[in-house]
Coordinates of C-alpha atoms in Angstrom, one line a residue:
X480 CA -8.9 -11.6 -24.5
X481 CA -9.5 -8.6 -22.2
X482 CA -7.0 -5.7 -22.4
X483 CA -4.4 -5.9 -19.6
X484 CA -4.9 -3.0 -17.1
X485 CA -1.7 -1.2 -16.4
X486 CA -0.1 2.3 -16.0
X487 CA 1.0 3.6 -19.5
X488 CA 4.3 5.4 -20.1
X489 CA 2.3 8.6 -20.6
X490 CA 1.5 8.6 -16.8
X491 CA 5.1 8.1 -15.9
X492 CA 6.1 11.0 -18.2
X493 CA 3.5 13.2 -16.5
X494 CA 4.8 12.2 -13.1
X495 CA 8.4 13.1 -14.2
X496 CA 7.1 16.5 -15.3
X497 CA 5.3 17.1 -12.0
X498 CA 8.5 16.1 -10.1
X499 CA 10.5 18.6 -12.1
X500 CA 8.0 21.3 -11.4
X501 CA 8.4 20.6 -7.7
X502 CA 12.2 20.5 -8.0
X503 CA 12.2 23.9 -9.7
X504 CA 10.1 25.4 -6.9
X505 CA 12.5 24.1 -4.3
X506 CA 15.7 24.8 -6.0
X507 CA 16.7 21.2 -6.5
X508 CA 19.0 20.4 -9.4
X509 CA 18.8 16.6 -9.1
X510 CA 16.5 14.1 -7.5
X511 CA 17.3 10.6 -6.3
X512 CA 14.5 8.1 -5.5
X513 CA 15.5 5.0 -3.5
X514 CA 13.7 1.7 -3.2
X515 CA 14.2 -1.9 -2.2
X516 CA 12.1 -5.0 -1.4
X517 CA 10.9 -3.4 1.8
X518 CA 10.1 0.1 0.6
X519 CA 9.3 -0.2 -3.1
X520 CA 6.4 2.2 -3.5
X521 CA 8.2 5.4 -4.5
X522 CA 10.6 3.7 -6.9
X523 CA 7.7 1.8 -8.5
X524 CA 5.7 5.1 -8.8
X525 CA 8.5 6.9 -10.8
X526 CA 10.0 4.0 -12.8
X527 CA 7.7 0.9 -12.5
X528 CA 10.7 -1.1 -11.3
X529 CA 10.2 -3.3 -8.2
X530 CA 13.4 -4.7 -6.6
X531 CA 13.2 -8.0 -4.8
X532 CA 16.1 -8.8 -2.5
X533 CA 18.3 -6.0 -4.0
X534 CA 18.3 -2.2 -3.9
X535 CA 17.2 0.1 -6.7
X536 CA 16.9 3.7 -7.5
X537 CA 16.2 6.4 -10.1
X538 CA 18.2 9.6 -10.6
X539 CA 17.4 12.5 -12.8
X540 CA 18.1 16.2 -13.4
X541 CA 16.0 18.9 -14.8
X542 CA 16.3 17.6 -18.4
X543 CA 17.0 14.3 -20.2
X544 CA 15.8 10.8 -19.5
X545 CA 16.1 9.4 -16.0
X546 CA 18.6 6.7 -15.1
X547 CA 17.2 3.6 -13.4
X548 CA 19.7 1.9 -11.1
X549 CA 19.7 -1.8 -10.1
X550 CA 22.0 -4.7 -9.2
X551 CA 23.2 -7.4 -11.5
X552 CA 20.8 -10.2 -10.6
X553 CA 17.8 -7.9 -11.1
X554 CA 19.0 -6.3 -14.3
X555 CA 16.8 -8.3 -16.7
X556 CA 13.7 -7.9 -14.7
X557 CA 14.5 -4.2 -14.3
X558 CA 14.8 -3.8 -18.1
X559 CA 11.6 -5.7 -18.5
X560 CA 9.6 -3.5 -16.0
X561 CA 11.2 -0.1 -16.3
X562 CA 9.5 2.6 -18.2
X563 CA 12.9 4.2 -18.9
X564 CA 15.5 2.7 -21.2
X565 CA 18.6 4.0 -19.4
X566 CA 19.4 1.3 -16.9
X567 CA 22.7 1.0 -15.1
X568 CA 24.2 -1.3 -12.5
X569 CA 25.6 -0.3 -9.1
X570 CA 27.7 -2.6 -6.9
X571 CA 26.3 -0.7 -3.9
X572 CA 22.9 -2.1 -4.7
X573 CA 23.7 -5.8 -4.2
X574 CA 21.6 -8.0 -1.8
X575 CA 20.1 -6.0 1.0
X576 CA 20.2 -8.8 3.6
X577 CA 23.8 -10.1 3.6
X578 CA 27.2 -8.4 4.5
X579 CA 29.2 -10.6 2.1
X580 CA 30.8 -9.3 -1.1
X581 CA 29.0 -11.1 -3.9
X582 CA 30.9 -11.6 -7.2
X583 CA 29.1 -11.1 -10.5
X584 CA 31.9 -11.5 -13.1
X585 CA 29.7 -10.5 -16.1
X586 CA 28.4 -7.3 -14.6
X587 CA 29.4 -3.9 -16.0
X588 CA 29.0 -1.3 -13.2
X589 CA 28.8 2.4 -13.0
X590 CA 29.4 4.3 -9.8
X591 CA 27.9 7.2 -7.9
X592 CA 31.0 9.2 -8.8
X593 CA 30.3 8.6 -12.5
X594 CA 26.6 9.4 -12.1
X595 CA 27.5 12.7 -10.5
X596 CA 29.9 13.6 -13.3
X597 CA 27.2 12.8 -15.9
X598 CA 24.7 15.0 -14.1
X599 CA 27.1 17.9 -13.8
X600 CA 27.7 17.7 -17.5
X601 CA 24.0 18.3 -18.1
X602 CA 23.7 21.2 -15.7
X603 CA 24.5 22.4 -12.2
X604 CA 24.6 20.0 -9.2
X605 CA 24.5 22.0 -6.1
X606 CA 21.4 20.6 -4.3
X607 CA 20.0 17.1 -4.6
X608 CA 16.7 15.9 -3.2
X609 CA 16.6 12.3 -1.9
X610 CA 13.5 10.3 -1.5
X611 CA 14.0 7.3 0.9
X612 CA 17.0 8.7 2.8
X613 CA 15.8 7.1 6.0
X614 CA 15.4 3.8 4.3
X615 CA 19.0 3.5 3.3
X616 CA 21.9 2.1 5.3
X617 CA 24.3 4.6 6.8
X618 CA 27.2 3.3 4.6
X619 CA 25.1 3.8 1.4
X620 CA 24.3 7.4 2.4
X621 CA 28.0 8.0 3.1
X622 CA 28.9 6.9 -0.3
X623 CA 26.3 9.2 -1.9
X624 CA 27.5 12.1 0.1
X625 CA 31.1 11.6 -0.9
X626 CA 30.4 11.0 -4.6
X627 CA 28.0 13.9 -5.2
X628 CA 29.6 16.5 -2.9
X629 CA 26.6 18.7 -2.8
X630 CA 23.8 19.7 -0.5
X631 CA 21.5 16.7 0.2
X632 CA 17.9 17.3 1.4
X633 CA 15.0 15.0 2.2
X634 CA 12.4 15.1 -0.5
X635 CA 9.9 12.3 0.5
X636 CA 7.1 14.8 0.9
X637 CA 7.2 15.6 -2.8
X638 CA 6.3 12.0 -3.7
X639 CA 3.7 11.7 -0.9
X640 CA 2.0 14.9 -2.2
X641 CA 1.9 13.6 -5.8
X642 CA 0.6 10.2 -4.8
X643 CA -2.4 11.6 -2.8
X644 CA -4.7 11.8 -5.8
X645 CA -4.9 9.2 -8.5
X646 CA -5.1 9.3 -12.3
X647 CA -7.8 7.3 -14.1
X648 CA -5.2 4.6 -14.9
X649 CA -4.2 4.4 -11.2
X650 CA -7.8 4.0 -10.2
X651 CA -8.2 1.2 -12.8
X652 CA -5.3 -0.7 -11.2
X653 CA -6.6 -0.2 -7.7
X654 CA -10.1 -1.4 -8.8
X655 CA -8.5 -4.5 -10.2
X656 CA -6.4 -5.1 -7.1
X657 CA -9.6 -4.7 -5.0
X658 CA -11.6 -7.0 -7.3
X659 CA -9.0 -9.7 -6.9
X660 CA -9.0 -9.2 -3.1
X661 CA -12.8 -9.4 -3.1
X662 CA -12.7 -12.7 -5.0
X663 CA -10.2 -14.2 -2.4
X664 CA -12.4 -13.0 0.5
X665 CA -15.6 -14.4 -1.2
X666 CA -13.9 -17.8 -1.8
X667 CA -13.0 -18.3 1.8
X668 CA -16.3 -17.1 3.2
X669 CA -18.2 -19.5 0.9
X670 CA -16.0 -22.5 1.8
X671 CA -16.4 -24.9 4.6
X672 CA -13.3 -24.2 6.7
X673 CA -14.4 -25.7 10.0
X674 CA -11.8 -28.4 10.8
X675 CA -9.1 -26.8 8.7
X676 CA -5.9 -25.2 10.0
X677 CA -5.7 -21.5 9.6
X678 CA -2.9 -21.9 7.0
X679 CA -5.1 -24.3 5.0
X680 CA -8.0 -21.8 5.1
X681 CA -5.8 -19.0 4.0
X682 CA -4.6 -21.1 1.0
X683 CA -8.2 -20.8 -0.4
X684 CA -8.1 -17.0 -0.4
X685 CA -4.6 -16.7 -1.6
X686 CA -4.9 -19.3 -4.3
X687 CA -8.0 -17.6 -5.6
X688 CA -6.3 -14.3 -5.6
X689 CA -3.3 -15.6 -7.6
X690 CA -5.7 -17.3 -10.0
X691 CA -7.5 -14.0 -10.6
X692 CA -4.2 -12.2 -11.4
X693 CA -2.6 -11.0 -8.2
X694 CA 0.9 -9.7 -8.8
X695 CA 1.6 -10.4 -5.2
X696 CA -0.3 -11.3 -2.0
X697 CA 1.2 -8.4 0.0
X698 CA 0.0 -10.0 3.3
X699 CA -2.7 -12.2 4.8
X700 CA -3.6 -11.3 8.3
X701 CA -5.6 -14.1 9.9
X702 CA -6.8 -15.2 13.3
X703 CA -9.7 -17.5 14.4
X704 CA -11.4 -17.8 17.7
X705 CA -9.3 -16.3 20.5
X706 CA -6.5 -15.7 18.0
X707 CA -8.7 -13.1 16.2
X708 CA -7.6 -10.7 18.9
X709 CA -4.0 -10.6 17.6
X710 CA -4.7 -7.5 15.5
X711 CA -2.2 -8.3 12.8
X712 CA -1.8 -12.1 13.5
X713 CA -0.3 -14.5 11.0
X714 CA -2.1 -17.7 10.2
X715 CA -1.1 -20.7 12.3
X716 CA -0.6 -24.3 11.1
X717 CA -1.3 -25.5 14.6
X718 CA -4.7 -23.8 15.2
X719 CA -7.7 -25.7 14.0
X720 CA -10.8 -23.7 13.1
X721 CA -13.8 -24.7 15.2
X722 CA -17.6 -24.3 14.9
X723 CA -18.6 -20.9 16.1
X724 CA -15.1 -19.3 15.7
X725 CA -14.8 -15.6 14.7
X726 CA -12.7 -15.3 11.6
X727 CA -10.5 -12.2 11.2
X728 CA -9.0 -12.2 7.7
X729 CA -7.4 -9.2 5.9
X730 CA -6.2 -9.9 2.4
X731 CA -3.9 -7.3 0.8
X732 CA -3.4 -7.8 -3.0
X733 CA -0.9 -6.0 -5.2
X734 CA -1.7 -5.5 -8.9
X735 CA 0.6 -3.5 -11.2
X736 CA 2.2 -1.9 -8.2
X737 CA -1.1 -0.9 -6.5
X738 CA -2.3 -2.5 -3.3
X739 CA -5.9 -2.9 -2.1
X740 CA -7.0 -4.6 1.1
X741 CA -10.4 -6.1 1.9
X742 CA -11.8 -7.6 5.1
X743 CA -15.4 -8.6 6.0
X744 CA -16.0 -9.6 9.6
X745 CA -17.6 -13.1 9.8
X746 CA -17.8 -16.2 11.9
X747 CA -18.3 -19.9 11.0
X748 CA -21.0 -22.3 12.0
X749 CA -23.1 -21.7 15.0
X750 CA -21.6 -18.6 16.6
X751 CA -22.7 -16.8 19.8
X752 CA -24.8 -13.7 20.3
X753 CA -21.6 -12.0 21.6
X754 CA -19.9 -12.7 18.3
X755 CA -22.9 -11.5 16.3
X756 CA -22.8 -8.2 18.3
X757 CA -19.1 -7.6 17.4
X758 CA -19.9 -8.1 13.7
X759 CA -23.0 -6.0 13.9
X760 CA -21.3 -3.1 15.6
X761 CA -18.5 -3.0 13.1
X762 CA -20.9 -2.9 10.2
X763 CA -23.0 -0.2 11.7
X764 CA -19.9 1.9 12.6
X765 CA -18.9 1.7 9.0
X766 CA -22.3 2.9 7.9
X767 CA -22.1 5.8 10.3
X768 CA -18.9 7.0 8.7
X769 CA -19.6 6.6 5.0
X770 CA -21.6 9.8 4.5
X771 CA -18.5 11.8 5.5
X772 CA -16.3 10.2 2.7
X773 CA -16.8 12.9 0.1
X774 CA -14.8 15.7 -1.4
X775 CA -14.9 18.9 0.8
X776 CA -15.5 17.1 4.0
X777 CA -12.9 17.4 6.8
X778 CA -11.3 14.0 7.3
X779 CA -11.8 14.2 11.0
X780 CA -15.6 13.9 10.5
X781 CA -15.4 10.4 9.3
X782 CA -13.1 9.4 12.2
X783 CA -15.4 11.0 14.8
X784 CA -18.5 9.4 13.3
X785 CA -17.0 5.9 13.6
X786 CA -15.6 6.5 17.1
X787 CA -18.8 8.2 18.3
X788 CA -20.7 5.0 17.3
X789 CA -18.3 2.9 19.4
X790 CA -18.5 5.3 22.3
X791 CA -22.3 5.2 22.2
X792 CA -22.2 1.4 22.2
X793 CA -19.9 1.4 25.2
X794 CA -17.0 -0.2 23.3
X795 CA -14.5 2.7 22.9
X796 CA -11.9 0.8 25.0
X797 CA -11.7 -1.9 22.2
X798 CA -11.0 0.7 19.4
X799 CA -7.2 0.6 19.1
X800 CA -6.3 2.8 16.2
X801 CA -7.7 5.3 13.6
X802 CA -10.3 3.8 11.2
X803 CA -9.1 5.1 7.9
X804 CA -5.9 5.5 5.8
X805 CA -4.9 6.1 2.2
X806 CA -4.1 3.4 -0.3
X807 CA -2.2 3.3 -3.5
X808 CA 1.4 2.0 -4.2
X809 CA 1.5 1.1 -0.5
X810 CA -1.2 -0.8 1.5
X811 CA -1.3 2.1 3.9
X812 CA -0.2 5.6 2.8
X813 CA -1.2 9.2 3.4
X814 CA -3.6 10.4 4.6
X815 CA -3.9 8.7 8.0
X816 CA -6.4 11.0 9.7
X817 CA -7.5 11.2 13.4
X818 CA -10.3 13.1 15.2
X819 CA -8.3 16.4 14.9
X820 CA -7.3 16.2 11.2
X821 CA -8.6 19.4 9.5
X822 CA -7.5 18.4 6.0
X823 CA -10.3 18.0 3.5
X824 CA -11.0 15.0 1.2
X825 CA -10.3 15.8 -2.4
X826 CA -11.7 14.4 -5.6
X827 CA -9.5 11.5 -6.8
X828 CA -8.2 10.6 -3.4
X829 CA -8.3 6.9 -2.5
X830 CA -8.7 5.5 1.0
X831 CA -9.3 2.3 2.9
X832 CA -11.6 2.0 6.0
X833 CA -9.9 0.1 8.8
X834 CA -12.7 -0.1 11.4
X835 CA -11.7 -2.4 14.2
X836 CA -12.6 -3.7 17.6
X837 CA -10.2 -6.0 19.5
X838 CA -10.4 -7.8 22.8
X839 CA -14.2 -8.3 23.1
X840 CA -15.5 -11.6 24.6
X841 CA -17.2 -12.5 21.4
X842 CA -14.1 -12.1 19.3
X843 CA -12.2 -9.4 17.5
X844 CA -12.4 -8.1 13.9
X845 CA -12.3 -5.2 11.5
X846 CA -13.8 -4.0 8.2
X847 CA -11.5 -3.0 5.4
X848 CA -12.9 -1.5 2.2
X849 CA -11.4 0.7 -0.4
X850 CA -13.0 3.8 -1.7
X851 CA -12.5 6.5 -4.3
X852 CA -13.5 10.0 -3.2
X853 CA -15.8 12.0 -5.4
X854 CA -17.9 15.1 -5.1
X855 CA -21.0 13.1 -4.6
X856 CA -19.6 10.6 -2.1
X857 CA -17.4 7.6 -2.0
X858 CA -17.3 4.8 -4.6
X859 CA -16.5 1.4 -3.3
X860 CA -13.5 -0.5 -4.7
X861 CA -14.7 -3.6 -2.9
X862 CA -18.2 -4.5 -4.1
X863 CA -18.3 -7.9 -2.3
X864 CA -17.5 -6.3 1.1
X865 CA -20.0 -3.5 0.4
X866 CA -22.8 -6.0 -0.6
X867 CA -22.0 -8.1 2.5
X868 CA -22.3 -5.1 4.8
X869 CA -25.5 -3.8 3.1
X870 CA -27.0 -7.3 3.1
X871 CA -26.3 -7.6 6.9
X872 CA -28.2 -4.4 7.6
X873 CA -31.0 -5.2 5.2
X874 CA -31.5 -8.6 6.9
X875 CA -31.9 -6.9 10.2
X876 CA -34.8 -4.8 8.9
X877 CA -36.6 -7.7 7.4

């Protein structure tokens, strides 16, 4: 049996040390990282815990083990997932989506007031950095302010900075997520989906991804024929896929907290020359940008190369958003460059191309492919998408 790919505790210990270094530089005594089912990435990054319909958090000072916070229903899964043994329950972290008071008679709770007292016993508590302040409800923030009675500052940028470059273990998880997404993409492209509904076709890709080990199908964006122009359309159970339809499918797969998305533009059956042109333009625009995905290159150069190709093809009006973003614990994370971004690519960064054209007569589509930035160029995370694009260009030459 193959070894399970995951993030070891040593990586989490290194992250905690890096966070404390940043806290020391900024004069922070305590840090609180918030997460829930909607914004899980920072909490997953520091603790490995992933809340579902509840809230969660991790709080720590300059010494000692962190405390991971959860709600009663998620306690067992939190203890199973968390890299830190100190797990406590908060009544304030109950179900995100309902206003009702939910009774858990077997729960033993702590409180923000108790947590503040414990941290003061370990050292001073004059300034606390909060990651995820804007994701919390106003009532939750008011409870934190009252209990901790100290200066509170936003600290999201600390996590964003640390998450920009990936460790070897993070890269291994991203590669596995991309491999699974690739397998789902390949399965649907090799199937006969003409006559199916969009939801039936999506089941092929999603089922394959789960069978290959997906922790979660983060999303499936799908549109066929005219519905390919919806940009982030959801599959319809009413739309039948017809001969010649453009198929726009983006499959985002989460594995051990890391998310990779793949998308290869294709059409089914006997499609038109207009449809072929859309696919061809996307693939060549991707090829134009790839030489600029390397350490030391300004990020703007990739964006300009892709957009220049669209401009030269007379299709700039169909290019609706920047063609690149970062990937990691979130499907889209920093960096998100445009044509004016001076920041340079660095070794160990990971990104996802998102090269798109929407609203053309032949249909709409995009290419999404993950890459690791190295000194010598970009290494693909999505070998199926890469081979598809390279095969398309090779067939043109033959």
